[in-house]
Amino acid sequence: MAAGKAFKFGSIILSPSVVFFRSKLSFGFVNIKPVLQGHVLVSPFRVVKRFADLTEEEVSDLFISTQKISSVIQEEFNASSLTISIQDGPDAGQTIEHVHVHILPRKKGDFENNDDVYTALAEHDKPGLEKRSNGFARKGRRSEEEMAKEASKLASYFDNI
């Protein structure tokens, strides 16, 4: 499991225990307030606000990492599909000023209206009780222990932690 140095996600310092994947330039970590069970994030190590500010090497690494992680998420959470999304800038719903890719495992009927996933993404980190059409409800943020347990399970798919 990830040990030692913490990871920077915008102005947030992430515990190594929530990180399950590392590549040369990117890392994957579990979400403190997932829209769906298995909703994870992939981000470059370098803190960059906007997608256009990434180098070509960072873009390549970020998307290769996203592809590798996506396969694991789909298998681990028995998904038939995936939503892969970047909210690039505040008017697109980005709340953390650090480029990151959302990976959400999807199943038929997980939202009453399929595109409601984007509304849920835009609102998922707001405080309070969240009740969604998919029945997934949670109050507040997950504990670090809960997140570390999920990260440990996901890390077992990779040999880079």
mmCIF file with all atom_site columns, C-alpha atoms in Angstrom:
data_model
loop_
_atom_site.group_PDB
_atom_site.id
_atom_site.type_symbol
_atom_site.label_atom_id
_atom_site.label_alt_id
_atom_site.label_comp_id
_atom_site.label_asym_id
_atom_site.label_entity_id
_atom_site.label_seq_id
_atom_site.pdbx_PDB_ins_code
_atom_site.Cartn_x
_atom_site.Cartn_y
_atom_site.Cartn_z
_atom_site.occupancy
_atom_site.B_iso_or_equiv
_atom_site.pdbx_formal_charge
_atom_site.auth_seq_id
_atom_site.auth_comp_id
_atom_site.auth_asym_id
_atom_site.auth_atom_id
_atom_site.pdbx_PDB_model_num
ATOM 1   C CA . MET A 1 1   ? 0.000   0.000  0.000   1.00 0.00 ? 1   MET A CA 1
ATOM 2   C CA . ALA A 1 2   ? 1.069   3.576  -0.464  1.00 0.00 ? 2   ALA A CA 1
ATOM 3   C CA . ALA A 1 3   ? 3.302   4.520  2.422   1.00 0.00 ? 3   ALA A CA 1
ATOM 4   C CA . GLY A 1 4   ? 5.222   7.598  3.316   1.00 0.00 ? 4   GLY A CA 1
ATOM 5   C CA . LYS A 1 5   ? 4.833   10.881 1.484   1.00 0.00 ? 5   LYS A CA 1
ATOM 6   C CA . ALA A 1 6   ? 1.438   12.553 1.267   1.00 0.00 ? 6   ALA A CA 1
ATOM 7   C CA . PHE A 1 7   ? -0.083  13.536 -2.078  1.00 0.00 ? 7   PHE A CA 1
ATOM 8   C CA . LYS A 1 8   ? -1.154  17.051 -3.019  1.00 0.00 ? 8   LYS A CA 1
ATOM 9   C CA . PHE A 1 9   ? -4.558  17.481 -4.670  1.00 0.00 ? 9   PHE A CA 1
ATOM 10  C CA . GLY A 1 10  ? -4.982  21.204 -5.238  1.00 0.00 ? 10  GLY A CA 1
ATOM 11  C CA . SER A 1 11  ? -4.788  22.707 -1.750  1.00 0.00 ? 11  SER A CA 1
ATOM 12  C CA . ILE A 1 12  ? -5.755  19.371 -0.146  1.00 0.00 ? 12  ILE A CA 1
ATOM 13  C CA . ILE A 1 13  ? -3.156  17.018 1.292   1.00 0.00 ? 13  ILE A CA 1
ATOM 14  C CA . LEU A 1 14  ? -4.164  13.390 0.719   1.00 0.00 ? 14  LEU A CA 1
ATOM 15  C CA . SER A 1 15  ? -3.004  10.600 2.972   1.00 0.00 ? 15  SER A CA 1
ATOM 16  C CA . PRO A 1 16  ? -1.035  7.921  1.102   1.00 0.00 ? 16  PRO A CA 1
ATOM 17  C CA . SER A 1 17  ? -3.609  5.441  2.430   1.00 0.00 ? 17  SER A CA 1
ATOM 18  C CA . VAL A 1 18  ? -6.261  6.693  -0.048  1.00 0.00 ? 18  VAL A CA 1
ATOM 19  C CA . VAL A 1 19  ? -3.990  6.372  -3.103  1.00 0.00 ? 19  VAL A CA 1
ATOM 20  C CA . PHE A 1 20  ? -4.199  3.068  -4.971  1.00 0.00 ? 20  PHE A CA 1
ATOM 21  C CA . PHE A 1 21  ? -2.297  3.772  -8.200  1.00 0.00 ? 21  PHE A CA 1
ATOM 22  C CA . ARG A 1 22  ? 0.859   5.599  -9.238  1.00 0.00 ? 22  ARG A CA 1
ATOM 23  C CA . SER A 1 23  ? 2.463   6.055  -12.619 1.00 0.00 ? 23  SER A CA 1
ATOM 24  C CA . LYS A 1 24  ? 5.383   8.243  -13.638 1.00 0.00 ? 24  LYS A CA 1
ATOM 25  C CA . LEU A 1 25  ? 3.287   11.432 -13.670 1.00 0.00 ? 25  LEU A CA 1
ATOM 26  C CA . SER A 1 26  ? -0.176  10.554 -12.288 1.00 0.00 ? 26  SER A CA 1
ATOM 27  C CA . PHE A 1 27  ? -1.912  8.955  -9.341  1.00 0.00 ? 27  PHE A CA 1
ATOM 28  C CA . GLY A 1 28  ? -5.316  7.385  -8.684  1.00 0.00 ? 28  GLY A CA 1
ATOM 29  C CA . PHE A 1 29  ? -7.198  7.795  -5.418  1.00 0.00 ? 29  PHE A CA 1
ATOM 30  C CA . VAL A 1 30  ? -10.577 7.053  -3.915  1.00 0.00 ? 30  VAL A CA 1
ATOM 31  C CA . ASN A 1 31  ? -13.177 9.784  -3.635  1.00 0.00 ? 31  ASN A CA 1
ATOM 32  C CA . ILE A 1 32  ? -14.179 11.193 -0.260  1.00 0.00 ? 32  ILE A CA 1
ATOM 33  C CA . LYS A 1 33  ? -17.735 11.807 -1.559  1.00 0.00 ? 33  LYS A CA 1
ATOM 34  C CA . PRO A 1 34  ? -18.380 9.380  -4.425  1.00 0.00 ? 34  PRO A CA 1
ATOM 35  C CA . VAL A 1 35  ? -21.383 9.846  -6.697  1.00 0.00 ? 35  VAL A CA 1
ATOM 36  C CA . LEU A 1 36  ? -21.575 6.058  -7.112  1.00 0.00 ? 36  LEU A CA 1
ATOM 37  C CA . GLN A 1 37  ? -19.805 3.256  -5.290  1.00 0.00 ? 37  GLN A CA 1
ATOM 38  C CA . GLY A 1 38  ? -16.425 2.919  -7.005  1.00 0.00 ? 38  GLY A CA 1
ATOM 39  C CA . HIS A 1 39  ? -16.183 6.575  -8.129  1.00 0.00 ? 39  HIS A CA 1
ATOM 40  C CA . VAL A 1 40  ? -12.447 7.335  -8.174  1.00 0.00 ? 40  VAL A CA 1
ATOM 41  C CA . LEU A 1 41  ? -10.201 10.164 -9.345  1.00 0.00 ? 41  LEU A CA 1
ATOM 42  C CA . VAL A 1 42  ? -6.999  10.288 -11.410 1.00 0.00 ? 42  VAL A CA 1
ATOM 43  C CA . SER A 1 43  ? -4.774  13.346 -11.279 1.00 0.00 ? 43  SER A CA 1
ATOM 44  C CA . PRO A 1 44  ? -1.312  14.440 -12.379 1.00 0.00 ? 44  PRO A CA 1
ATOM 45  C CA . PHE A 1 45  ? 1.258   14.774 -9.590  1.00 0.00 ? 45  PHE A CA 1
ATOM 46  C CA . ARG A 1 46  ? 1.975   18.333 -10.669 1.00 0.00 ? 46  ARG A CA 1
ATOM 47  C CA . VAL A 1 47  ? -0.740  20.687 -9.438  1.00 0.00 ? 47  VAL A CA 1
ATOM 48  C CA . VAL A 1 48  ? -2.189  22.261 -12.580 1.00 0.00 ? 48  VAL A CA 1
ATOM 49  C CA . LYS A 1 49  ? -5.526  24.092 -12.612 1.00 0.00 ? 49  LYS A CA 1
ATOM 50  C CA . ARG A 1 50  ? -6.588  23.532 -16.220 1.00 0.00 ? 50  ARG A CA 1
ATOM 51  C CA . PHE A 1 51  ? -6.295  20.682 -18.714 1.00 0.00 ? 51  PHE A CA 1
ATOM 52  C CA . ALA A 1 52  ? -4.663  22.915 -21.354 1.00 0.00 ? 52  ALA A CA 1
ATOM 53  C CA . ASP A 1 53  ? -1.828  23.648 -18.918 1.00 0.00 ? 53  ASP A CA 1
ATOM 54  C CA . LEU A 1 54  ? -0.674  20.022 -18.842 1.00 0.00 ? 54  LEU A CA 1
ATOM 55  C CA . THR A 1 55  ? 2.356   19.022 -20.888 1.00 0.00 ? 55  THR A CA 1
ATOM 56  C CA . GLU A 1 56  ? 1.893   16.473 -23.683 1.00 0.00 ? 56  GLU A CA 1
ATOM 57  C CA . GLU A 1 57  ? 3.679   13.886 -21.531 1.00 0.00 ? 57  GLU A CA 1
ATOM 58  C CA . GLU A 1 58  ? 1.325   14.593 -18.608 1.00 0.00 ? 58  GLU A CA 1
ATOM 59  C CA . VAL A 1 59  ? -1.761  14.298 -20.847 1.00 0.00 ? 59  VAL A CA 1
ATOM 60  C CA . SER A 1 60  ? -0.525  11.004 -22.238 1.00 0.00 ? 60  SER A CA 1
ATOM 61  C CA . ASP A 1 61  ? 0.300   9.602  -18.800 1.00 0.00 ? 61  ASP A CA 1
ATOM 62  C CA . LEU A 1 62  ? -2.987  10.847 -17.320 1.00 0.00 ? 62  LEU A CA 1
ATOM 63  C CA . PHE A 1 63  ? -5.076  9.149  -20.004 1.00 0.00 ? 63  PHE A CA 1
ATOM 64  C CA . ILE A 1 64  ? -3.068  5.920  -20.077 1.00 0.00 ? 64  ILE A CA 1
ATOM 65  C CA . SER A 1 65  ? -3.466  5.798  -16.276 1.00 0.00 ? 65  SER A CA 1
ATOM 66  C CA . THR A 1 66  ? -7.193  6.531  -16.618 1.00 0.00 ? 66  THR A CA 1
ATOM 67  C CA . GLN A 1 67  ? -7.539  3.690  -19.116 1.00 0.00 ? 67  GLN A CA 1
ATOM 68  C CA . LYS A 1 68  ? -5.738  1.207  -16.827 1.00 0.00 ? 68  LYS A CA 1
ATOM 69  C CA . ILE A 1 69  ? -7.727  2.250  -13.770 1.00 0.00 ? 69  ILE A CA 1
ATOM 70  C CA . SER A 1 70  ? -11.015 2.212  -15.711 1.00 0.00 ? 70  SER A CA 1
ATOM 71  C CA . SER A 1 71  ? -10.615 -1.461 -16.579 1.00 0.00 ? 71  SER A CA 1
ATOM 72  C CA . VAL A 1 72  ? -10.127 -2.315 -12.911 1.00 0.00 ? 72  VAL A CA 1
ATOM 73  C CA . ILE A 1 73  ? -13.058 -0.165 -11.757 1.00 0.00 ? 73  ILE A CA 1
ATOM 74  C CA . GLN A 1 74  ? -15.389 -1.748 -14.303 1.00 0.00 ? 74  GLN A CA 1
ATOM 75  C CA . GLU A 1 75  ? -14.396 -5.257 -13.194 1.00 0.00 ? 75  GLU A CA 1
ATOM 76  C CA . GLU A 1 76  ? -14.279 -4.605 -9.434  1.00 0.00 ? 76  GLU A CA 1
ATOM 77  C CA . PHE A 1 77  ? -17.692 -2.904 -9.328  1.00 0.00 ? 77  PHE A CA 1
ATOM 78  C CA . ASN A 1 78  ? -19.396 -5.183 -11.887 1.00 0.00 ? 78  ASN A CA 1
ATOM 79  C CA . ALA A 1 79  ? -20.172 -2.265 -14.166 1.00 0.00 ? 79  ALA A CA 1
ATOM 80  C CA . SER A 1 80  ? -21.433 -2.564 -17.723 1.00 0.00 ? 80  SER A CA 1
ATOM 81  C CA . SER A 1 81  ? -20.187 0.917  -18.655 1.00 0.00 ? 81  SER A CA 1
ATOM 82  C CA . LEU A 1 82  ? -18.178 3.867  -17.367 1.00 0.00 ? 82  LEU A CA 1
ATOM 83  C CA . THR A 1 83  ? -18.562 7.608  -17.161 1.00 0.00 ? 83  THR A CA 1
ATOM 84  C CA . ILE A 1 84  ? -15.181 9.290  -17.555 1.00 0.00 ? 84  ILE A CA 1
ATOM 85  C CA . SER A 1 85  ? -15.280 13.034 -17.029 1.00 0.00 ? 85  SER A CA 1
ATOM 86  C CA . ILE A 1 86  ? -13.139 16.128 -16.503 1.00 0.00 ? 86  ILE A CA 1
ATOM 87  C CA . GLN A 1 87  ? -14.681 19.315 -15.142 1.00 0.00 ? 87  GLN A CA 1
ATOM 88  C CA . ASP A 1 88  ? -12.230 21.834 -16.606 1.00 0.00 ? 88  ASP A CA 1
ATOM 89  C CA . GLY A 1 89  ? -12.683 25.142 -14.815 1.00 0.00 ? 89  GLY A CA 1
ATOM 90  C CA . PRO A 1 90  ? -15.177 26.539 -12.300 1.00 0.00 ? 90  PRO A CA 1
ATOM 91  C CA . ASP A 1 91  ? -17.940 27.120 -14.857 1.00 0.00 ? 91  ASP A CA 1
ATOM 92  C CA . ALA A 1 92  ? -17.742 23.417 -15.741 1.00 0.00 ? 92  ALA A CA 1
ATOM 93  C CA . GLY A 1 93  ? -18.195 22.443 -12.095 1.00 0.00 ? 93  GLY A CA 1
ATOM 94  C CA . GLN A 1 94  ? -14.534 22.082 -11.076 1.00 0.00 ? 94  GLN A CA 1
ATOM 95  C CA . THR A 1 95  ? -14.265 22.740 -7.329  1.00 0.00 ? 95  THR A CA 1
ATOM 96  C CA . ILE A 1 96  ? -10.656 21.623 -6.735  1.00 0.00 ? 96  ILE A CA 1
ATOM 97  C CA . GLU A 1 97  ? -8.123  23.652 -8.708  1.00 0.00 ? 97  GLU A CA 1
ATOM 98  C CA . HIS A 1 98  ? -6.160  20.629 -9.881  1.00 0.00 ? 98  HIS A CA 1
ATOM 99  C CA . VAL A 1 99  ? -6.876  18.736 -13.097 1.00 0.00 ? 99  VAL A CA 1
ATOM 100 C CA . HIS A 1 100 ? -8.535  15.423 -12.321 1.00 0.00 ? 100 HIS A CA 1
ATOM 101 C CA . VAL A 1 101 ? -10.461 12.742 -14.164 1.00 0.00 ? 101 VAL A CA 1
ATOM 102 C CA . HIS A 1 102 ? -13.583 11.219 -12.601 1.00 0.00 ? 102 HIS A CA 1
ATOM 103 C CA . ILE A 1 103 ? -14.148 7.521  -13.284 1.00 0.00 ? 103 ILE A CA 1
ATOM 104 C CA . LEU A 1 104 ? -17.600 6.235  -12.358 1.00 0.00 ? 104 LEU A CA 1
ATOM 105 C CA . PRO A 1 105 ? -18.700 2.618  -12.806 1.00 0.00 ? 105 PRO A CA 1
ATOM 106 C CA . ARG A 1 106 ? -22.118 2.551  -14.438 1.00 0.00 ? 106 ARG A CA 1
ATOM 107 C CA . LYS A 1 107 ? -24.943 0.012  -14.558 1.00 0.00 ? 107 LYS A CA 1
ATOM 108 C CA . LYS A 1 108 ? -28.279 0.048  -16.319 1.00 0.00 ? 108 LYS A CA 1
ATOM 109 C CA . GLY A 1 109 ? -30.767 2.080  -14.283 1.00 0.00 ? 109 GLY A CA 1
ATOM 110 C CA . ASP A 1 110 ? -28.213 3.536  -11.852 1.00 0.00 ? 110 ASP A CA 1
ATOM 111 C CA . PHE A 1 111 ? -29.826 6.916  -12.544 1.00 0.00 ? 111 PHE A CA 1
ATOM 112 C CA . GLU A 1 112 ? -33.446 7.396  -13.561 1.00 0.00 ? 112 GLU A CA 1
ATOM 113 C CA . ASN A 1 113 ? -32.269 9.716  -16.334 1.00 0.00 ? 113 ASN A CA 1
ATOM 114 C CA . ASN A 1 114 ? -28.813 8.737  -17.577 1.00 0.00 ? 114 ASN A CA 1
ATOM 115 C CA . ASP A 1 115 ? -27.479 12.286 -17.839 1.00 0.00 ? 115 ASP A CA 1
ATOM 116 C CA . ASP A 1 116 ? -28.385 12.967 -14.180 1.00 0.00 ? 116 ASP A CA 1
ATOM 117 C CA . VAL A 1 117 ? -24.890 11.642 -13.460 1.00 0.00 ? 117 VAL A CA 1
ATOM 118 C CA . TYR A 1 118 ? -23.552 15.042 -14.562 1.00 0.00 ? 118 TYR A CA 1
ATOM 119 C CA . THR A 1 119 ? -25.815 16.894 -12.135 1.00 0.00 ? 119 THR A CA 1
ATOM 120 C CA . ALA A 1 120 ? -24.681 14.517 -9.404  1.00 0.00 ? 120 ALA A CA 1
ATOM 121 C CA . LEU A 1 121 ? -21.034 15.199 -10.312 1.00 0.00 ? 121 LEU A CA 1
ATOM 122 C CA . ALA A 1 122 ? -21.621 18.942 -10.138 1.00 0.00 ? 122 ALA A CA 1
ATOM 123 C CA . GLU A 1 123 ? -23.206 18.639 -6.686  1.00 0.00 ? 123 GLU A CA 1
ATOM 124 C CA . HIS A 1 124 ? -21.421 15.667 -5.113  1.00 0.00 ? 124 HIS A CA 1
ATOM 125 C CA . ASP A 1 125 ? -19.034 17.641 -2.929  1.00 0.00 ? 125 ASP A CA 1
ATOM 126 C CA . LYS A 1 126 ? -21.640 19.976 -1.454  1.00 0.00 ? 126 LYS A CA 1
ATOM 127 C CA . PRO A 1 127 ? -22.465 19.391 2.229   1.00 0.00 ? 127 PRO A CA 1
ATOM 128 C CA . GLY A 1 128 ? -25.478 17.574 3.592   1.00 0.00 ? 128 GLY A CA 1
ATOM 129 C CA . LEU A 1 129 ? -27.521 14.481 2.919   1.00 0.00 ? 129 LEU A CA 1
ATOM 130 C CA . GLU A 1 130 ? -27.529 13.334 -0.657  1.00 0.00 ? 130 GLU A CA 1
ATOM 131 C CA . LYS A 1 131 ? -30.335 11.176 -1.950  1.00 0.00 ? 131 LYS A CA 1
ATOM 132 C CA . ARG A 1 132 ? -30.096 10.294 -5.584  1.00 0.00 ? 132 ARG A CA 1
ATOM 133 C CA . SER A 1 133 ? -32.393 8.605  -8.044  1.00 0.00 ? 133 SER A CA 1
ATOM 134 C CA . ASN A 1 134 ? -30.017 5.644  -7.919  1.00 0.00 ? 134 ASN A CA 1
ATOM 135 C CA . GLY A 1 135 ? -30.729 5.160  -4.212  1.00 0.00 ? 135 GLY A CA 1
ATOM 136 C CA . PHE A 1 136 ? -27.135 5.952  -3.232  1.00 0.00 ? 136 PHE A CA 1
ATOM 137 C CA . ALA A 1 137 ? -27.365 8.224  -0.221  1.00 0.00 ? 137 ALA A CA 1
ATOM 138 C CA . ARG A 1 138 ? -24.684 9.335  2.173   1.00 0.00 ? 138 ARG A CA 1
ATOM 139 C CA . LYS A 1 139 ? -24.357 12.109 4.683   1.00 0.00 ? 139 LYS A CA 1
ATOM 140 C CA . GLY A 1 140 ? -21.034 13.896 4.823   1.00 0.00 ? 140 GLY A CA 1
ATOM 141 C CA . ARG A 1 141 ? -17.639 12.629 3.880   1.00 0.00 ? 141 ARG A CA 1
ATOM 142 C CA . ARG A 1 142 ? -16.314 9.088  4.156   1.00 0.00 ? 142 ARG A CA 1
ATOM 143 C CA . SER A 1 143 ? -13.832 8.310  6.897   1.00 0.00 ? 143 SER A CA 1
ATOM 144 C CA . GLU A 1 144 ? -10.163 7.870  6.056   1.00 0.00 ? 144 GLU A CA 1
ATOM 145 C CA . GLU A 1 145 ? -10.457 4.286  7.321   1.00 0.00 ? 145 GLU A CA 1
ATOM 146 C CA . GLU A 1 146 ? -13.288 3.537  4.889   1.00 0.00 ? 146 GLU A CA 1
ATOM 147 C CA . MET A 1 147 ? -11.379 5.147  2.041   1.00 0.00 ? 147 MET A CA 1
ATOM 148 C CA . ALA A 1 148 ? -8.145  3.318  2.929   1.00 0.00 ? 148 ALA A CA 1
ATOM 149 C CA . LYS A 1 149 ? -9.963  -0.022 2.872   1.00 0.00 ? 149 LYS A CA 1
ATOM 150 C CA . GLU A 1 150 ? -11.268 0.630  -0.650  1.00 0.00 ? 150 GLU A CA 1
ATOM 151 C CA . ALA A 1 151 ? -7.871  1.936  -1.817  1.00 0.00 ? 151 ALA A CA 1
ATOM 152 C CA . SER A 1 152 ? -6.121  -1.154 -0.463  1.00 0.00 ? 152 SER A CA 1
ATOM 153 C CA . LYS A 1 153 ? -8.471  -3.443 -2.361  1.00 0.00 ? 153 LYS A CA 1
ATOM 154 C CA . LEU A 1 154 ? -7.989  -1.474 -5.596  1.00 0.00 ? 154 LEU A CA 1
ATOM 155 C CA . ALA A 1 155 ? -4.195  -1.324 -5.120  1.00 0.00 ? 155 ALA A CA 1
ATOM 156 C CA . SER A 1 156 ? -4.096  -5.121 -5.212  1.00 0.00 ? 156 SER A CA 1
ATOM 157 C CA . TYR A 1 157 ? -4.801  -4.879 -8.957  1.00 0.00 ? 157 TYR A CA 1
ATOM 158 C CA . PHE A 1 158 ? -1.671  -2.816 -9.555  1.00 0.00 ? 158 PHE A CA 1
ATOM 159 C CA . ASP A 1 159 ? 1.995   -3.408 -8.816  1.00 0.00 ? 159 ASP A CA 1
ATOM 160 C CA . ASN A 1 160 ? 3.016   0.241  -8.671  1.00 0.00 ? 160 ASN A CA 1
ATOM 161 C CA . ILE A 1 161 ? 2.190   1.184  -5.080  1.00 0.00 ? 161 ILE A CA 1
#
